[in-house]
PDB file of N, CA and C in Angstrom:
ATOM      1  N   GLY A 124    -111.418   7.696 140.946  1.00 56.00           N
ATOM      2  CA  GLY A 124    -111.393   6.726 140.017  1.00 56.00           C
ATOM      3  C   GLY A 124    -110.196   5.988 140.097  1.00 56.00           C
ATOM      4  N   GLN A 125    -110.075   4.935 139.202  1.00 70.00           N
ATOM      5  CA  GLN A 125    -108.911   4.106 139.126  1.00 70.00           C
ATOM      6  C   GLN A 125    -108.301   4.325 137.705  1.00 70.00           C
ATOM      7  N   ASP A 126    -107.136   4.007 137.508  1.00 74.00           N
ATOM      8  CA  ASP A 126    -106.477   4.025 136.241  1.00 74.00           C
ATOM      9  C   ASP A 126    -106.532   2.561 135.608  1.00 74.00           C
ATOM     10  N   CYS A 127    -106.589   2.576 134.278  1.00 81.00           N
ATOM     11  CA  CYS A 127    -106.514   1.432 133.401  1.00 81.00           C
ATOM     12  C   CYS A 127    -105.266   1.367 132.781  1.00 81.00           C
ATOM     13  N   TYR A 128    -104.560   0.335 132.751  1.00 87.00           N
ATOM     14  CA  TYR A 128    -103.307   0.065 132.077  1.00 87.00           C
ATOM     15  C   TYR A 128    -103.519  -0.899 130.922  1.00 87.00           C
ATOM     16  N   ILE A 129    -102.899  -0.685 129.754  1.00 89.00           N
ATOM     17  CA  ILE A 129    -102.835  -1.411 128.689  1.00 89.00           C
ATOM     18  C   ILE A 129    -101.393  -1.625 128.281  1.00 89.00           C
ATOM     19  N   ARG A 130    -100.957  -2.891 128.144  1.00 92.00           N
ATOM     20  CA  ARG A 130     -99.518  -3.279 127.868  1.00 92.00           C
ATOM     21  C   ARG A 130     -99.550  -3.695 126.379  1.00 92.00           C
ATOM     22  N   ILE A 131     -98.664  -3.132 125.648  1.00 91.00           N
ATOM     23  CA  ILE A 131     -98.505  -3.537 124.157  1.00 91.00           C
ATOM     24  C   ILE A 131     -96.968  -3.963 124.098  1.00 91.00           C
ATOM     25  N   SER A 132     -96.727  -5.080 123.797  1.00 92.00           N
ATOM     26  CA  SER A 132     -95.271  -5.598 123.612  1.00 92.00           C
ATOM     27  C   SER A 132     -95.079  -5.924 122.179  1.00 92.00           C
ATOM     28  N   ASP A 133     -93.674  -5.857 121.789  1.00 88.00           N
ATOM     29  CA  ASP A 133     -93.273  -6.362 120.549  1.00 88.00           C
ATOM     30  C   ASP A 133     -91.813  -7.025 120.724  1.00 88.00           C
ATOM     31  N   ARG A 134     -91.567  -7.779 119.854  1.00 90.00           N
ATOM     32  CA  ARG A 134     -90.181  -8.448 119.715  1.00 90.00           C
ATOM     33  C   ARG A 134     -89.455  -8.058 118.591  1.00 90.00           C
ATOM     34  N   GLY A 135     -89.625  -6.785 118.295  1.00 84.00           N
ATOM     35  CA  GLY A 135     -88.931  -6.283 116.996  1.00 84.00           C
ATOM     36  C   GLY A 135     -87.448  -5.900 117.195  1.00 84.00           C
ATOM     37  N   GLY A 136     -86.826  -6.052 118.140  1.00 89.00           N
ATOM     38  CA  GLY A 136     -85.423  -5.781 118.415  1.00 89.00           C
ATOM     39  C   GLY A 136     -85.028  -4.616 119.422  1.00 89.00           C
ATOM     40  N   GLY A 137     -86.157  -3.968 119.637  1.00 89.00           N
ATOM     41  CA  GLY A 137     -85.998  -2.845 120.634  1.00 89.00           C
ATOM     42  C   GLY A 137     -85.515  -1.510 119.858  1.00 89.00           C
ATOM     43  N   ILE A 138     -85.436  -0.521 120.572  1.00 88.00           N
ATOM     44  CA  ILE A 138     -84.830   0.767 120.070  1.00 88.00           C
ATOM     45  C   ILE A 138     -83.460   0.944 120.391  1.00 88.00           C
ATOM     46  N   PRO A 139     -82.551   1.333 119.468  1.00 89.00           N
ATOM     47  CA  PRO A 139     -81.279   1.611 119.805  1.00 89.00           C
ATOM     48  C   PRO A 139     -81.214   2.795 120.850  1.00 89.00           C
ATOM     49  N   PRO A 140     -80.291   2.517 121.961  1.00 90.00           N
ATOM     50  CA  PRO A 140     -80.311   3.399 123.089  1.00 90.00           C
ATOM     51  C   PRO A 140     -80.262   4.839 122.617  1.00 90.00           C
ATOM     52  N   GLU A 141     -79.463   5.166 121.611  1.00 92.00           N
ATOM     53  CA  GLU A 141     -79.374   6.638 121.328  1.00 92.00           C
ATOM     54  C   GLU A 141     -80.643   7.239 120.670  1.00 92.00           C
ATOM     55  N   ASN A 142     -81.521   6.464 120.276  1.00 90.00           N
ATOM     56  CA  ASN A 142     -82.773   6.906 119.735  1.00 90.00           C
ATOM     57  C   ASN A 142     -84.007   6.843 120.658  1.00 90.00           C
ATOM     58  N   VAL A 143     -83.819   6.362 121.909  1.00 89.00           N
ATOM     59  CA  VAL A 143     -85.112   6.168 122.926  1.00 89.00           C
ATOM     60  C   VAL A 143     -85.835   7.494 123.071  1.00 89.00           C
ATOM     61  N   GLU A 144     -85.118   8.561 123.385  1.00 90.00           N
ATOM     62  CA  GLU A 144     -85.804   9.764 123.603  1.00 90.00           C
ATOM     63  C   GLU A 144     -86.423  10.427 122.275  1.00 90.00           C
ATOM     64  N   ARG A 145     -85.717  10.211 121.204  1.00 91.00           N
ATOM     65  CA  ARG A 145     -86.222  10.653 119.790  1.00 91.00           C
ATOM     66  C   ARG A 145     -87.553   9.844 119.435  1.00 91.00           C
ATOM     67  N   ALA A 146     -87.805   8.723 120.070  1.00 88.00           N
ATOM     68  CA  ALA A 146     -89.054   7.911 119.670  1.00 88.00           C
ATOM     69  C   ALA A 146     -90.162   8.803 119.859  1.00 88.00           C
ATOM     70  N   TRP A 147     -90.262   9.826 120.762  1.00 89.00           N
ATOM     71  CA  TRP A 147     -91.302  10.627 121.136  1.00 89.00           C
ATOM     72  C   TRP A 147     -91.539  11.738 120.084  1.00 89.00           C
ATOM     73  N   HIS A 148     -90.636  11.966 119.206  1.00 89.00           N
ATOM     74  CA  HIS A 148     -90.773  13.001 118.300  1.00 89.00           C
ATOM     75  C   HIS A 148     -91.637  12.629 117.132  1.00 89.00           C
ATOM     76  N   PHE A 149     -92.463  13.634 116.531  1.00 87.00           N
ATOM     77  CA  PHE A 149     -93.277  13.401 115.467  1.00 87.00           C
ATOM     78  C   PHE A 149     -92.351  13.170 114.244  1.00 87.00           C
ATOM     79  N   ASN A 150     -92.601  12.349 113.436  1.00 86.00           N
ATOM     80  CA  ASN A 150     -91.923  11.903 112.138  1.00 86.00           C
ATOM     81  C   ASN A 150     -90.591  11.186 112.342  1.00 86.00           C
ATOM     82  N   PHE A 151     -90.261  10.888 113.634  1.00 85.00           N
ATOM     83  CA  PHE A 151     -89.118   9.867 113.734  1.00 85.00           C
ATOM     84  C   PHE A 151     -89.596   8.424 113.728  1.00 85.00           C
ATOM     85  N   THR A 152     -88.880   7.574 112.904  1.00 82.00           N
ATOM     86  CA  THR A 152     -89.131   6.145 112.883  1.00 82.00           C
ATOM     87  C   THR A 152     -87.747   5.385 112.693  1.00 82.00           C
ATOM     88  N   THR A 153     -87.768   4.177 113.128  1.00 75.00           N
ATOM     89  CA  THR A 153     -86.723   3.376 112.970  1.00 75.00           C
ATOM     90  C   THR A 153     -87.069   2.363 112.021  1.00 75.00           C
ATOM     91  N   ALA A 154     -88.334   2.392 111.501  1.00 73.00           N
ATOM     92  CA  ALA A 154     -88.865   1.258 110.571  1.00 73.00           C
ATOM     93  C   ALA A 154     -88.075   1.489 109.175  1.00 73.00           C
ATOM     94  N   PRO A 155     -87.751   0.365 108.567  1.00 72.00           N
ATOM     95  CA  PRO A 155     -87.136   0.500 107.224  1.00 72.00           C
ATOM     96  C   PRO A 155     -88.172   1.150 106.339  1.00 72.00           C
ATOM     97  N   GLN A 156     -87.514   1.948 105.299  1.00 66.00           N
ATOM     98  CA  GLN A 156     -88.342   2.512 104.246  1.00 66.00           C
ATOM     99  C   GLN A 156     -89.063   1.358 103.394  1.00 66.00           C
ATOM    100  N   GLY A 157     -90.371   1.766 102.990  1.00 59.00           N
ATOM    101  CA  GLY A 157     -91.060   0.909 102.302  1.00 59.00           C
ATOM    102  C   GLY A 157     -91.536  -0.257 103.037  1.00 59.00           C
ATOM    103  N   MET A 158     -91.760  -0.244 104.388  1.00 56.00           N
ATOM    104  CA  MET A 158     -92.167  -1.418 105.183  1.00 56.00           C
ATOM    105  C   MET A 158     -93.570  -1.609 105.033  1.00 56.00           C
ATOM    106  N   GLY A 159     -94.355  -0.608 104.825  1.00 59.00           N
ATOM    107  CA  GLY A 159     -95.857  -0.815 104.550  1.00 59.00           C
ATOM    108  C   GLY A 159     -96.400   0.486 104.358  1.00 59.00           C
ATOM    109  N   GLU A 160     -97.771   0.403 103.873  1.00 65.00           N
ATOM    110  CA  GLU A 160     -98.488   1.728 103.270  1.00 65.00           C
ATOM    111  C   GLU A 160     -98.674   2.536 104.573  1.00 65.00           C
ATOM    112  N   LEU A 161     -99.013   1.991 105.760  1.00 64.00           N
ATOM    113  CA  LEU A 161     -99.449   2.663 106.837  1.00 64.00           C
ATOM    114  C   LEU A 161     -98.627   2.590 108.115  1.00 64.00           C
ATOM    115  N   SER A 162     -97.389   2.341 108.017  1.00 67.00           N
ATOM    116  CA  SER A 162     -96.350   2.066 108.945  1.00 67.00           C
ATOM    117  C   SER A 162     -95.222   2.853 108.745  1.00 67.00           C
ATOM    118  N   GLY A 163     -94.390   3.116 109.824  1.00 73.00           N
ATOM    119  CA  GLY A 163     -93.112   3.750 109.725  1.00 73.00           C
ATOM    120  C   GLY A 163     -93.127   5.226 109.463  1.00 73.00           C
ATOM    121  N   PHE A 164     -94.381   5.927 109.681  1.00 77.00           N
ATOM    122  CA  PHE A 164     -94.266   7.389 109.403  1.00 77.00           C
ATOM    123  C   PHE A 164     -93.828   8.208 110.725  1.00 77.00           C
ATOM    124  N   GLY A 165     -93.805   7.535 111.795  1.00 80.00           N
ATOM    125  CA  GLY A 165     -93.337   8.305 112.985  1.00 80.00           C
ATOM    126  C   GLY A 165     -94.392   9.007 113.797  1.00 80.00           C
ATOM    127  N   PHE A 166     -95.704   8.732 113.687  1.00 83.00           N
ATOM    128  CA  PHE A 166     -96.637   9.401 114.309  1.00 83.00           C
ATOM    129  C   PHE A 166     -97.438   8.624 115.488  1.00 83.00           C
ATOM    130  N   GLY A 167     -97.129   7.205 115.474  1.00 85.00           N
ATOM    131  CA  GLY A 167     -97.934   6.281 116.405  1.00 85.00           C
ATOM    132  C   GLY A 167     -97.606   6.560 117.854  1.00 85.00           C
ATOM    133  N   LEU A 168     -96.557   6.608 118.203  1.00 87.00           N
ATOM    134  CA  LEU A 168     -96.016   6.871 119.722  1.00 87.00           C
ATOM    135  C   LEU A 168     -96.378   8.267 120.118  1.00 87.00           C
ATOM    136  N   SER A 169     -96.048   9.227 119.257  1.00 89.00           N
ATOM    137  CA  SER A 169     -96.209  10.677 119.733  1.00 89.00           C
ATOM    138  C   SER A 169     -97.593  11.004 119.713  1.00 89.00           C
ATOM    139  N   ILE A 170     -98.416  10.661 118.817  1.00 90.00           N
ATOM    140  CA  ILE A 170     -99.899  11.047 118.803  1.00 90.00           C
ATOM    141  C   ILE A 170    -100.460  10.252 119.930  1.00 90.00           C
ATOM    142  N   SER A 171    -100.190   9.011 120.180  1.00 89.00           N
ATOM    143  CA  SER A 171    -100.834   8.140 121.259  1.00 89.00           C
ATOM    144  C   SER A 171    -100.492   8.719 122.641  1.00 89.00           C
ATOM    145  N   ARG A 172     -99.394   9.349 122.824  1.00 91.00           N
ATOM    146  CA  ARG A 172     -98.958   9.966 124.148  1.00 91.00           C
ATOM    147  C   ARG A 172     -99.904  11.324 124.245  1.00 91.00           C
ATOM    148  N   VAL A 173     -99.920  11.939 123.257  1.00 90.00           N
ATOM    149  CA  VAL A 173    -100.760  13.226 123.228  1.00 90.00           C
ATOM    150  C   VAL A 173    -102.293  12.788 123.698  1.00 90.00           C
ATOM    151  N   TYR A 174    -102.786  11.834 123.046  1.00 87.00           N
ATOM    152  CA  TYR A 174    -104.118  11.433 123.366  1.00 87.00           C
ATOM    153  C   TYR A 174    -104.294  11.027 124.748  1.00 87.00           C
ATOM    154  N   ALA A 175    -103.332  10.204 125.213  1.00 87.00           N
ATOM    155  CA  ALA A 175    -103.381   9.609 126.516  1.00 87.00           C
ATOM    156  C   ALA A 175    -103.366  10.751 127.611  1.00 87.00           C
ATOM    157  N   ARG A 176    -102.492  11.673 127.395  1.00 88.00           N
ATOM    158  CA  ARG A 176    -102.274  12.796 128.290  1.00 88.00           C
ATOM    159  C   ARG A 176    -103.564  13.798 128.359  1.00 88.00           C
ATOM    160  N   TYR A 177    -104.142  13.807 127.217  1.00 84.00           N
ATOM    161  CA  TYR A 177    -105.382  14.634 126.981  1.00 84.00           C
ATOM    162  C   TYR A 177    -106.603  14.161 128.003  1.00 84.00           C
ATOM    163  N   TRP A 178    -106.500  12.764 127.930  1.00 80.00           N
ATOM    164  CA  TRP A 178    -107.544  12.113 128.694  1.00 80.00           C
ATOM    165  C   TRP A 178    -107.106  11.730 130.125  1.00 80.00           C
ATOM    166  N   GLY A 179    -106.055  12.335 130.684  1.00 82.00           N
ATOM    167  CA  GLY A 179    -105.656  12.094 132.068  1.00 82.00           C
ATOM    168  C   GLY A 179    -104.823  10.910 132.242  1.00 82.00           C
ATOM    169  N   GLY A 180    -104.223  10.345 131.148  1.00 88.00           N
ATOM    170  CA  GLY A 180    -103.331   9.202 131.328  1.00 88.00           C
ATOM    171  C   GLY A 180    -101.808   9.710 130.856  1.00 88.00           C
ATOM    172  N   ASP A 181    -101.249   8.534 130.401  1.00 92.00           N
ATOM    173  CA  ASP A 181     -99.818   8.706 129.971  1.00 92.00           C
ATOM    174  C   ASP A 181     -99.481   7.502 129.107  1.00 92.00           C
ATOM    175  N   LEU A 182     -98.320   7.592 128.387  1.00 93.00           N
ATOM    176  CA  LEU A 182     -97.727   6.485 127.666  1.00 93.00           C
ATOM    177  C   LEU A 182     -96.297   6.405 127.901  1.00 93.00           C
ATOM    178  N   SER A 183     -95.869   5.200 128.296  1.00 93.00           N
ATOM    179  CA  SER A 183     -94.390   4.927 128.728  1.00 93.00           C
ATOM    180  C   SER A 183     -93.810   3.968 127.965  1.00 93.00           C
ATOM    181  N   LEU A 184     -92.546   3.893 127.581  1.00 92.00           N
ATOM    182  CA  LEU A 184     -91.851   3.019 126.921  1.00 92.00           C
ATOM    183  C   LEU A 184     -90.832   2.256 127.858  1.00 92.00           C
ATOM    184  N   HIS A 185     -90.694   0.905 127.629  1.00 93.00           N
ATOM    185  CA  HIS A 185     -89.754   0.046 128.424  1.00 93.00           C
ATOM    186  C   HIS A 185     -88.869  -0.635 127.349  1.00 93.00           C
ATOM    187  N   ASN A 186     -87.796  -0.085 127.034  1.00 93.00           N
ATOM    188  CA  ASN A 186     -87.081  -0.752 125.841  1.00 93.00           C
ATOM    189  C   ASN A 186     -86.170  -1.871 126.306  1.00 93.00           C
ATOM    190  N   LEU A 187     -86.192  -2.981 125.574  1.00 91.00           N
ATOM    191  CA  LEU A 187     -85.401  -4.081 125.860  1.00 91.00           C
ATOM    192  C   LEU A 187     -84.537  -4.297 124.826  1.00 91.00           C
ATOM    193  N   GLU A 188     -83.315  -3.648 124.812  1.00 89.00           N
ATOM    194  CA  GLU A 188     -82.481  -3.636 123.638  1.00 89.00           C
ATOM    195  C   GLU A 188     -82.166  -5.005 123.041  1.00 89.00           C
ATOM    196  N   ASN A 189     -82.190  -5.127 121.822  1.00 91.00           N
ATOM    197  CA  ASN A 189     -81.933  -6.290 121.109  1.00 91.00           C
ATOM    198  C   ASN A 189     -83.103  -7.269 121.366  1.00 91.00           C
ATOM    199  N   PHE A 190     -84.313  -7.013 121.903  1.00 93.00           N
ATOM    200  CA  PHE A 190     -85.307  -7.887 121.995  1.00 93.00           C
ATOM    201  C   PHE A 190     -86.761  -7.149 121.520  1.00 93.00           C
ATOM    202  N   GLY A 191     -87.033  -6.116 122.229  1.00 92.00           N
ATOM    203  CA  GLY A 191     -88.309  -5.566 121.962  1.00 92.00           C
ATOM    204  C   GLY A 191     -88.670  -4.346 122.777  1.00 92.00           C
ATOM    205  N   VAL A 192     -89.905  -3.869 122.770  1.00 91.00           N
ATOM    206  CA  VAL A 192     -90.392  -2.749 123.562  1.00 91.00           C
ATOM    207  C   VAL A 192     -91.738  -3.132 124.254  1.00 91.00           C
ATOM    208  N   ASP A 193     -91.830  -2.803 125.454  1.00 93.00           N
ATOM    209  CA  ASP A 193     -93.058  -2.892 126.128  1.00 93.00           C
ATOM    210  C   ASP A 193     -93.492  -1.491 126.254  1.00 93.00           C
ATOM    211  N   THR A 194     -94.685  -1.212 125.857  1.00 91.00           N
ATOM    212  CA  THR A 194     -95.328   0.080 125.910  1.00 91.00           C
ATOM    213  C   THR A 194     -96.573   0.104 126.845  1.00 91.00           C
ATOM    214  N   TYR A 195     -96.742   0.947 127.887  1.00 92.00           N
ATOM    215  CA  TYR A 195     -97.685   1.032 128.876  1.00 92.00           C
ATOM    216  C   TYR A 195     -98.518   2.115 128.532  1.00 92.00           C
ATOM    217  N   TYR A 196     -99.936   1.966 128.290  1.00 90.00           N
ATOM    218  CA  TYR A 196    -100.730   3.026 128.090  1.00 90.00           C
ATOM    219  C   TYR A 196    -101.709   3.171 129.284  1.00 90.00           C
ATOM    220  N   ARG A 197    -101.394   4.359 130.095  1.00 89.00           N
ATOM    221  CA  ARG A 197    -102.290   4.459 131.190  1.00 89.00           C
ATOM    222  C   ARG A 197    -103.482   5.437 130.904  1.00 89.00           C
ATOM    223  N   LEU A 198    -104.669   4.835 131.055  1.00 81.00           N
ATOM    224  CA  LEU A 198    -105.758   5.602 130.877  1.00 81.00           C
ATOM    225  C   LEU A 198    -106.372   6.168 132.158  1.00 81.00           C
ATOM    226  N   GLY A 199    -106.405   7.485 132.335  1.00 74.00           N
ATOM    227  CA  GLY A 199    -107.204   8.020 133.626  1.00 74.00           C
ATOM    228  C   GLY A 199    -108.631   7.721 133.556  1.00 74.00           C
ATOM    229  N   VAL A 200    -109.177   7.216 134.610  1.00 66.00           N
ATOM    230  CA  VAL A 200    -110.544   6.965 134.581  1.00 66.00           C
ATOM    231  C   VAL A 200    -111.124   7.799 135.776  1.00 66.00           C
ATOM    232  N   PRO A 201    -112.050   8.701 135.329  1.00 61.00           N
ATOM    233  CA  PRO A 201    -112.545   9.727 136.231  1.00 61.00           C
ATOM    234  C   PRO A 201    -113.519   9.099 137.292  1.00 61.00           C
ATOM    235  N   ALA A 202    -113.440   9.660 138.528  1.00 59.00           N
ATOM    236  CA  ALA A 202    -114.391   9.228 139.512  1.00 59.00           C
ATOM    237  C   ALA A 202    -115.753   9.725 139.166  1.00 59.00           C
ATOM    238  N   GLY A 203    -116.808   8.873 139.444  1.00 60.00           N
ATOM    239  CA  GLY A 203    -118.052   9.470 139.331  1.00 60.00           C
ATOM    240  C   GLY A 203    -118.443   9.901 137.817  1.00 60.00           C
ATOM    241  N   ASN A 204    -119.520  10.687 137.748  1.00 59.00           N
ATOM    242  CA  ASN A 204    -119.800  11.098 136.365  1.00 59.00           C
ATOM    243  C   ASN A 204    -118.961  12.340 135.819  1.00 59.00           C
ATOM    244  N   LEU A 205    -119.311  12.713 134.687  1.00 57.00           N
ATOM    245  CA  LEU A 205    -118.479  13.840 134.122  1.00 57.00           C
ATOM    246  C   LEU A 205    -119.170  15.074 134.187  1.00 57.00           C
ATOM    247  N   GLU A 206    -120.334  15.099 134.738  1.00 62.00           N
ATOM    248  CA  GLU A 206    -121.002  16.284 134.855  1.00 62.00           C
ATOM    249  C   GLU A 206    -120.370  17.414 135.748  1.00 62.00           C
ATOM    250  N   GLY A 207    -120.293  18.490 135.212  1.00 59.00           N
ATOM    251  CA  GLY A 207    -119.639  19.850 135.926  1.00 59.00           C
ATOM    252  C   GLY A 207    -118.159  19.721 135.622  1.00 59.00           C
ATOM    253  N   LYS A 208    -117.598  18.781 134.793  1.00 57.00           N
ATOM    254  CA  LYS A 208    -116.173  18.698 134.710  1.00 57.00           C
ATOM    255  C   LYS A 208    -115.456  19.289 133.434  1.00 57.00           C
ATOM    256  N   GLU A 209    -116.346  20.187 132.716  1.00 58.00           N
ATOM    257  CA  GLU A 209    -115.856  20.727 131.550  1.00 58.00           C
ATOM    258  C   GLU A 209    -114.471  21.578 131.637  1.00 58.00           C
ATOM    259  N   GLN A 210    -114.545  22.229 132.831  1.00 59.00           N
ATOM    260  CA  GLN A 210    -113.188  23.078 133.030  1.00 59.00           C
ATOM    261  C   GLN A 210    -111.955  22.074 133.037  1.00 59.00           C
ATOM    262  N   GLU A 211    -112.192  20.917 133.643  1.00 61.00           N
ATOM    263  CA  GLU A 211    -110.982  20.002 133.639  1.00 61.00           C
ATOM    264  C   GLU A 211    -110.502  19.557 132.368  1.00 61.00           C
ATOM    265  N   TRP A 212    -111.562  19.388 131.436  1.00 54.00           N
ATOM    266  CA  TRP A 212    -111.237  18.953 129.971  1.00 54.00           C
ATOM    267  C   TRP A 212    -110.561  20.050 129.243  1.00 54.00           C
ATOM    268  N   GLU A 213    -111.043  21.328 129.591  1.00 61.00           N
ATOM    269  CA  GLU A 213    -110.547  22.559 128.873  1.00 61.00           C
ATOM    270  C   GLU A 213    -109.019  22.432 129.347  1.00 61.00           C
ATOM    271  N   LYS A 214    -108.616  22.269 130.546  1.00 60.00           N
ATOM    272  CA  LYS A 214    -107.271  22.364 131.060  1.00 60.00           C
ATOM    273  C   LYS A 214    -106.511  21.405 130.290  1.00 60.00           C
ATOM    274  N   ARG A 215    -107.026  20.096 130.057  1.00 58.00           N
ATOM    275  CA  ARG A 215    -106.219  19.092 129.427  1.00 58.00           C
ATOM    276  C   ARG A 215    -106.077  19.473 127.917  1.00 58.00           C
ATOM    277  N   ARG A 216    -107.128  20.167 127.317  1.00 54.00           N
ATOM    278  CA  ARG A 216    -106.914  20.516 125.845  1.00 54.00           C
ATOM    279  C   ARG A 216    -105.626  21.711 125.900  1.00 54.00           C
ATOM    280  N   HIS A 217    -105.669  22.604 126.800  1.00 53.00           N
ATOM    281  CA  HIS A 217    -104.536  23.548 126.828  1.00 53.00           C
ATOM    282  C   HIS A 217    -103.254  22.780 126.962  1.00 53.00           C
ATOM    283  N   TYR A 218    -103.152  21.920 127.882  1.00 51.00           N
ATOM    284  CA  TYR A 218    -101.985  21.160 128.156  1.00 51.00           C
ATOM    285  C   TYR A 218    -101.403  20.536 126.846  1.00 51.00           C
ATOM    286  N   VAL A 219    -102.213  19.793 126.281  1.00 48.00           N
ATOM    287  CA  VAL A 219    -101.801  19.278 124.992  1.00 48.00           C
ATOM    288  C   VAL A 219    -101.445  20.272 123.865  1.00 48.00           C
ATOM    289  N   SER A 220    -102.030  21.311 123.768  1.00 47.00           N
ATOM    290  CA  SER A 220    -101.786  22.302 122.628  1.00 47.00           C
ATOM    291  C   SER A 220    -100.480  23.170 123.038  1.00 47.00           C
ATOM    292  N   CYS A 221    -100.162  23.362 124.304  1.00 44.00           N
ATOM    293  CA  CYS A 221     -99.161  24.302 124.659  1.00 44.00           C
ATOM    294  C   CYS A 221     -97.880  23.724 125.263  1.00 44.00           C
ATOM    295  N   HIS A 222     -97.541  22.438 125.519  1.00 43.00           N
ATOM    296  CA  HIS A 222     -96.328  22.119 126.203  1.00 43.00           C
ATOM    297  C   HIS A 222     -95.386  21.479 125.446  1.00 43.00           C
ATOM    298  N   GLY A 223     -95.138  22.165 124.205  1.00 43.00           N
ATOM    299  CA  GLY A 223     -93.881  21.860 123.512  1.00 43.00           C
ATOM    300  C   GLY A 223     -93.750  20.553 122.851  1.00 43.00           C
ATOM    301  N   TYR A 224     -94.809  19.948 122.259  1.00 41.00           N
ATOM    302  CA  TYR A 224     -94.537  18.780 121.603  1.00 41.00           C
ATOM    303  C   TYR A 224     -93.803  18.954 120.283  1.00 41.00           C
ATOM    304  N   ARG A 225     -92.894  18.224 120.054  1.00 38.00           N
ATOM    305  CA  ARG A 225     -91.954  18.476 118.779  1.00 38.00           C
ATOM    306  C   ARG A 225     -92.722  17.944 117.650  1.00 38.00           C
ATOM    307  N   THR A 226     -92.517  18.791 116.581  1.00 35.00           N
ATOM    308  CA  THR A 226     -93.097  18.440 115.382  1.00 35.00           C
ATOM    309  C   THR A 226     -92.048  18.042 114.289  1.00 35.00           C
ATOM    310  N   HIS A 227     -90.939  17.952 114.766  1.00 32.00           N
ATOM    311  CA  HIS A 227     -89.807  17.476 113.781  1.00 32.00           C
ATOM    312  C   HIS A 227     -88.924  16.455 114.339  1.00 32.00           C
TER     313      HIS A 227
END
């Protein structure tokens, strides 16, 4: 199969360099408090990467300090049909649940 890439860009000023690695941690946010009802909780990037990896892809950030962030969502597209690939999906489920995703 081939991979599919989705690029999401913003011009929100980027992530301060000292916080780039922390951006993947659950509950970490750089959003101002009270920004909106459903934003700034620190779950968007971390949970999106978990789902991408679960389905055979990945999520990466390209930080442009003082400008914005480009986020690349790579979705793994399986070759052929999914018949007989249950074991492969089980491995992915195990990977997501057991590989040290931070919860703080």
